[in-house]
Short mmCIF file of C-alpha atoms in Angstrom, two decimals:
data_model
loop_
_atom_site.label_atom_id
_atom_site.label_comp_id
_atom_site.label_asym_id
_atom_site.label_seq_id
_atom_site.Cartn_x
_atom_site.Cartn_y
_atom_site.Cartn_z
CA VAL A 201 68.08 -80.19 -58.43
CA SER A 202 71.10 -82.36 -57.62
CA LEU A 203 68.94 -85.50 -57.53
CA GLY A 204 67.45 -84.59 -60.91
CA GLY A 205 70.95 -84.11 -62.35
CA ILE A 206 72.09 -87.49 -61.04
CA LEU A 207 69.02 -89.24 -62.50
CA THR A 208 69.58 -87.50 -65.84
CA ILE A 209 73.18 -88.73 -66.02
CA LEU A 210 72.19 -92.26 -65.00
CA SER A 211 69.45 -92.32 -67.66
CA PHE A 212 72.04 -91.65 -70.38
CA VAL A 213 74.18 -94.49 -69.03
CA PHE A 214 71.60 -97.21 -68.41
CA LEU A 215 68.57 -96.53 -70.62
CA PRO A 216 68.76 -98.18 -74.06
CA THR A 217 68.72 -96.06 -77.19
CA ASP A 218 65.49 -96.17 -79.16
CA LYS A 219 65.71 -97.11 -82.81
CA PHE A 220 63.33 -95.27 -85.11
CA GLU A 221 62.54 -95.95 -88.71
CA LYS A 222 63.60 -93.20 -91.08
CA ASP A 223 60.73 -90.87 -91.87
CA SER A 224 60.22 -90.69 -95.63
CA SER A 225 57.17 -88.44 -95.56
CA ASN A 226 59.23 -85.20 -95.75
CA SER A 227 57.24 -83.84 -92.83
CA THR A 228 58.38 -80.62 -91.20
CA PHE A 229 58.12 -79.53 -87.60
CA ASP A 230 55.18 -77.26 -86.81
CA TYR A 231 57.13 -74.31 -85.36
CA LEU A 232 54.20 -71.88 -85.53
CA GLY A 233 51.94 -74.33 -83.75
CA ALA A 234 54.57 -74.98 -81.07
CA VAL A 235 55.08 -71.26 -80.42
CA SER A 236 51.31 -70.64 -80.29
CA PHE A 237 50.87 -73.57 -77.92
CA VAL A 238 53.58 -72.44 -75.49
CA VAL A 239 52.51 -68.78 -75.55
CA ALA A 240 48.85 -69.70 -74.94
CA ILE A 241 49.66 -71.86 -71.91
CA PHE A 242 52.10 -69.30 -70.50
CA ALA A 243 49.77 -66.34 -71.01
CA PHE A 244 46.68 -68.02 -69.52
CA ASN A 245 48.53 -69.30 -66.44
CA ILE A 246 50.30 -66.02 -65.71
CA SER A 247 47.26 -63.81 -66.35
CA PHE A 248 44.91 -65.76 -64.05
CA ASN A 249 47.46 -66.04 -61.23
CA LEU A 250 48.44 -62.35 -61.45
CA ALA A 251 44.78 -61.32 -61.58
CA ALA A 252 44.15 -63.29 -58.38
CA MET A 253 46.78 -61.14 -56.62
CA ASP A 254 46.53 -57.75 -58.37
CA GLY A 255 43.09 -57.76 -59.99
CA TRP A 256 42.00 -57.46 -63.61
CA GLN A 257 42.32 -53.67 -63.50
CA LYS A 258 46.06 -54.01 -63.96
CA PRO A 259 46.93 -53.70 -67.67
CA TYR A 260 49.40 -56.59 -67.74
CA CYS A 261 46.72 -58.99 -66.47
CA TYR A 262 44.16 -58.45 -69.23
CA ILE A 263 46.85 -57.93 -71.89
CA LEU A 264 48.27 -61.37 -71.10
CA LEU A 265 44.75 -62.81 -71.23
CA ILE A 266 44.18 -61.26 -74.66
CA VAL A 267 47.53 -62.64 -75.85
CA GLY A 268 46.49 -66.08 -74.57
CA VAL A 269 43.17 -65.95 -76.41
CA PHE A 270 44.79 -64.88 -79.70
CA SER A 271 47.47 -67.56 -79.31
CA LEU A 272 44.83 -70.21 -78.71
CA VAL A 273 42.86 -69.13 -81.78
CA SER A 274 46.09 -69.13 -83.80
CA LEU A 275 46.93 -72.62 -82.54
CA ILE A 276 43.53 -74.00 -83.58
CA TYR A 277 43.75 -72.36 -87.02
CA VAL A 278 47.29 -73.61 -87.65
CA GLN A 279 46.44 -77.15 -86.57
CA MET A 280 43.45 -77.24 -88.91
CA LYS A 281 45.38 -75.91 -91.92
CA ASN A 282 48.77 -77.58 -91.46
CA GLU A 283 49.38 -80.89 -93.24
CA HIS A 284 51.70 -81.99 -90.41
CA PRO A 285 50.24 -80.36 -87.28
CA LEU A 286 51.92 -80.36 -83.90
CA ILE A 287 48.91 -82.06 -82.32
CA PRO A 288 48.01 -85.31 -84.13
CA LYS A 289 44.76 -85.03 -86.05
CA SER A 290 43.59 -88.27 -84.47
CA LEU A 291 43.23 -86.31 -81.21
CA PHE A 292 40.78 -83.85 -82.77
CA ASN A 293 37.67 -85.62 -81.49
CA PHE A 294 35.16 -85.37 -78.67
CA THR A 295 36.65 -88.27 -76.71
CA ALA A 296 40.08 -86.64 -76.51
CA LEU A 297 38.44 -83.36 -75.53
CA LYS A 298 36.58 -85.06 -72.68
CA ILE A 299 39.76 -86.77 -71.47
CA LEU A 300 41.82 -83.56 -71.53
CA SER A 301 39.03 -81.56 -69.87
CA SER A 302 38.68 -84.12 -67.10
CA LEU A 303 42.45 -84.19 -66.65
CA ALA A 304 42.63 -80.39 -66.45
CA CYS A 305 39.81 -80.22 -63.91
CA GLY A 306 41.30 -83.03 -61.82
CA PHE A 307 44.77 -81.51 -61.61
CA SER A 308 43.36 -78.02 -61.02
CA ALA A 309 41.39 -79.45 -58.11
CA PHE A 310 44.51 -81.15 -56.77
CA GLY A 311 46.44 -77.87 -56.96
CA ILE A 312 43.70 -76.12 -55.02
CA TRP A 313 43.69 -78.92 -52.45
CA MET A 314 47.48 -78.89 -52.02
CA TYR A 315 47.59 -75.13 -51.43
CA TYR A 316 44.62 -74.75 -49.11
CA VAL A 317 45.29 -77.83 -47.02
CA TRP A 318 48.66 -76.30 -46.16
CA VAL A 319 47.01 -72.93 -45.45
CA PHE A 320 44.53 -74.72 -43.18
CA MET A 321 47.20 -76.64 -41.30
CA VAL A 322 49.70 -73.82 -40.63
CA PRO A 323 48.13 -70.31 -40.63
CA LEU A 324 44.61 -71.33 -39.50
CA LYS A 325 45.26 -74.21 -37.10
CA GLY A 326 48.62 -72.79 -36.01
CA ASN A 327 50.58 -76.02 -36.48
CA ALA A 328 54.35 -75.86 -36.76
CA PRO A 329 55.68 -76.43 -40.31
CA LEU A 330 57.41 -79.66 -39.25
CA LEU A 331 54.17 -80.99 -37.76
CA ALA A 332 52.25 -80.06 -40.91
CA THR A 333 54.90 -81.83 -43.00
CA ALA A 334 54.50 -84.95 -40.86
CA GLU A 335 50.76 -84.80 -41.41
CA PHE A 336 51.43 -84.98 -45.16
CA CYS A 337 53.30 -88.29 -44.79
CA PRO A 338 50.27 -90.47 -45.69
CA LEU A 339 50.55 -89.05 -49.22
CA SER A 340 53.64 -91.14 -49.92
CA ILE A 341 51.95 -94.37 -48.83
CA THR A 342 48.64 -93.77 -50.58
CA SER A 343 50.38 -92.65 -53.79
CA VAL A 344 52.10 -96.03 -54.08
CA SER A 345 48.82 -97.75 -53.22
CA ALA A 346 47.07 -95.74 -55.95
CA LEU A 347 49.64 -96.89 -58.53
CA VAL A 348 49.10 -100.52 -57.53
CA LEU A 349 45.31 -100.09 -57.69
CA THR A 350 45.52 -98.46 -61.12
CA THR A 351 47.62 -101.33 -62.47
CA TYR A 352 45.16 -103.83 -61.03
CA LEU A 353 42.16 -102.07 -62.61
CA PHE A 354 43.82 -101.98 -66.03
CA LEU A 355 44.78 -105.64 -65.78
CA LYS A 356 41.16 -106.41 -64.97
CA GLU A 357 40.24 -104.46 -68.13
CA MET A 358 37.94 -102.06 -66.33
CA LYS A 359 36.55 -99.39 -68.65
CA SER A 360 38.62 -96.23 -68.82
CA ASN A 361 35.64 -93.96 -68.21
CA LEU A 362 34.88 -95.75 -64.95
CA ILE A 363 38.49 -95.40 -63.77
CA MET A 364 38.39 -91.71 -64.67
CA LEU A 365 35.09 -91.33 -62.78
CA ILE A 366 36.56 -93.00 -59.67
CA GLY A 367 39.58 -90.70 -59.79
CA LEU A 368 37.54 -87.51 -60.15
CA THR A 369 35.20 -88.66 -57.37
CA CYS A 370 38.17 -89.18 -55.05
CA MET A 371 39.36 -85.67 -55.82
CA LEU A 372 35.89 -84.25 -55.15
CA ILE A 373 35.58 -86.05 -51.81
CA SER A 374 38.99 -84.84 -50.66
CA LEU A 375 38.02 -81.24 -51.47
CA ILE A 376 34.67 -81.57 -49.68
CA LEU A 377 36.42 -82.89 -46.56
CA LEU A 378 38.83 -79.95 -46.63
CA ALA A 379 36.09 -77.40 -47.25
CA THR A 380 33.90 -78.66 -44.39
CA ALA A 381 36.73 -78.95 -41.83
CA LYS A 382 36.80 -76.37 -39.04
CA GLU A 383 39.75 -74.95 -37.13
CA ASP A 384 38.93 -76.94 -33.98
CA THR A 385 38.26 -80.25 -35.73
CA SER A 386 40.62 -83.17 -35.25
CA TYR A 387 43.19 -83.90 -37.92
CA TRP A 388 42.13 -87.55 -37.98
CA GLY A 389 38.49 -86.77 -38.70
CA TYR A 390 38.83 -84.70 -41.88
CA LEU A 391 42.34 -83.90 -43.09
CA PHE A 392 43.76 -87.39 -42.56
CA VAL A 393 40.99 -88.96 -44.63
CA SER A 394 41.33 -86.23 -47.25
CA THR A 395 45.08 -86.90 -47.45
CA LEU A 396 44.42 -90.60 -47.95
CA ILE A 397 41.96 -90.05 -50.81
CA ALA A 398 43.53 -87.21 -52.82
CA PRO A 399 46.44 -89.19 -54.37
CA PHE A 400 44.04 -91.76 -55.79
CA GLY A 401 42.33 -89.01 -57.77
CA VAL A 402 45.55 -87.73 -59.35
CA VAL A 403 47.01 -91.14 -60.18
CA LEU A 404 43.82 -92.66 -61.58
CA VAL A 405 43.01 -89.64 -63.75
CA SER A 406 46.52 -89.11 -65.15
CA THR A 407 47.16 -92.80 -65.85
CA THR A 408 43.82 -93.19 -67.62
CA ALA A 409 44.48 -90.12 -69.75
CA VAL A 410 47.89 -91.43 -70.80
CA SER A 411 46.47 -94.84 -71.67
CA VAL A 412 43.51 -93.58 -73.70
CA LEU A 413 45.30 -90.84 -75.65
CA SER A 414 48.30 -93.08 -76.40
CA ASP A 415 45.96 -95.60 -78.01
CA MET A 416 44.55 -92.87 -80.28
CA VAL A 417 47.88 -92.04 -81.96
CA ASP A 418 50.63 -93.93 -83.74
CA SER A 419 53.67 -95.11 -81.80
CA ASN A 420 55.84 -92.32 -83.19
CA GLN A 421 53.35 -89.69 -81.93
CA GLN A 422 52.90 -90.95 -78.38
CA GLY A 423 55.48 -88.49 -77.11
CA VAL A 424 53.35 -85.64 -78.44
CA SER A 425 50.25 -87.02 -76.74
CA SER A 426 52.15 -87.29 -73.46
CA ALA A 427 53.32 -83.68 -73.82
CA LEU A 428 49.71 -82.64 -74.40
CA ILE A 429 48.68 -84.47 -71.23
CA ILE A 430 51.41 -82.75 -69.21
CA SER A 431 50.29 -79.37 -70.57
CA ALA A 432 46.65 -80.05 -69.66
CA SER A 433 47.54 -81.14 -66.12
CA SER A 434 48.20 -77.58 -64.95
CA ILE A 435 48.03 -77.14 -61.19
CA SER A 436 48.69 -73.40 -61.18
CA PHE A 437 45.82 -72.54 -63.55
CA GLY A 438 43.19 -73.92 -61.18
CA LEU A 439 44.86 -72.18 -58.27
CA GLY A 440 44.57 -68.86 -60.10
CA ILE A 441 40.86 -69.45 -60.70
CA SER A 442 40.34 -70.29 -57.03
CA GLY A 443 42.10 -67.08 -56.05
CA LEU A 444 39.82 -65.08 -58.34
CA SER A 445 36.76 -66.74 -56.83
CA LEU A 446 37.86 -65.70 -53.33
CA ILE A 447 38.20 -62.09 -54.48
CA HIS A 448 34.90 -61.76 -56.34
CA ILE A 449 32.61 -64.03 -54.27
#
């Protein structure tokens, strides 16, 4: 928290102020769409995670799910009818849907991997928390390497769908390595390799999504597209689904 506060203060001091042209279109902010959007995300995340712990028989679990469904339907209706919708109309296409779906699946998979790799290291293998933390150290190195690789691929003008495919494949391989590891297997055989691969999946997928969706909207709407990407990259939603699968399978 203190580091975030320091960075916030420094950003006000050193970052230049953006200059925007005055909007003469008399557009108004889509408050109803914003409320529907936030309520839908909140309700879906909370309902699935609570259901994984308490079960769907609890009233607050399915009530929150119903609220999420109605909020989502309301969001879609408002965006279709509003002249100045919260989500740019240029993002209402199949390509954007594929990008957001891939992003959501990739980050959900990463959330599942992050949680269960820690469960595997500490409760199952019996490693001390400090040792398990040390075994996560390769993440910092491979994350930087993934950023460098992503920049290189974009400079080489590789197709975005191929970069997205590579990222999702990396995430899949890391999950397979974690799922097939046994309690008596060596860290270097499965978990180390999984730790090396997982960051490439997250970085490649998120960077590709930002690049593609930003190109679909005007410069003054790129902030909205980035907010949509952040909302789609929900780690907790996938974790709730994985918890439900453990209960019912």
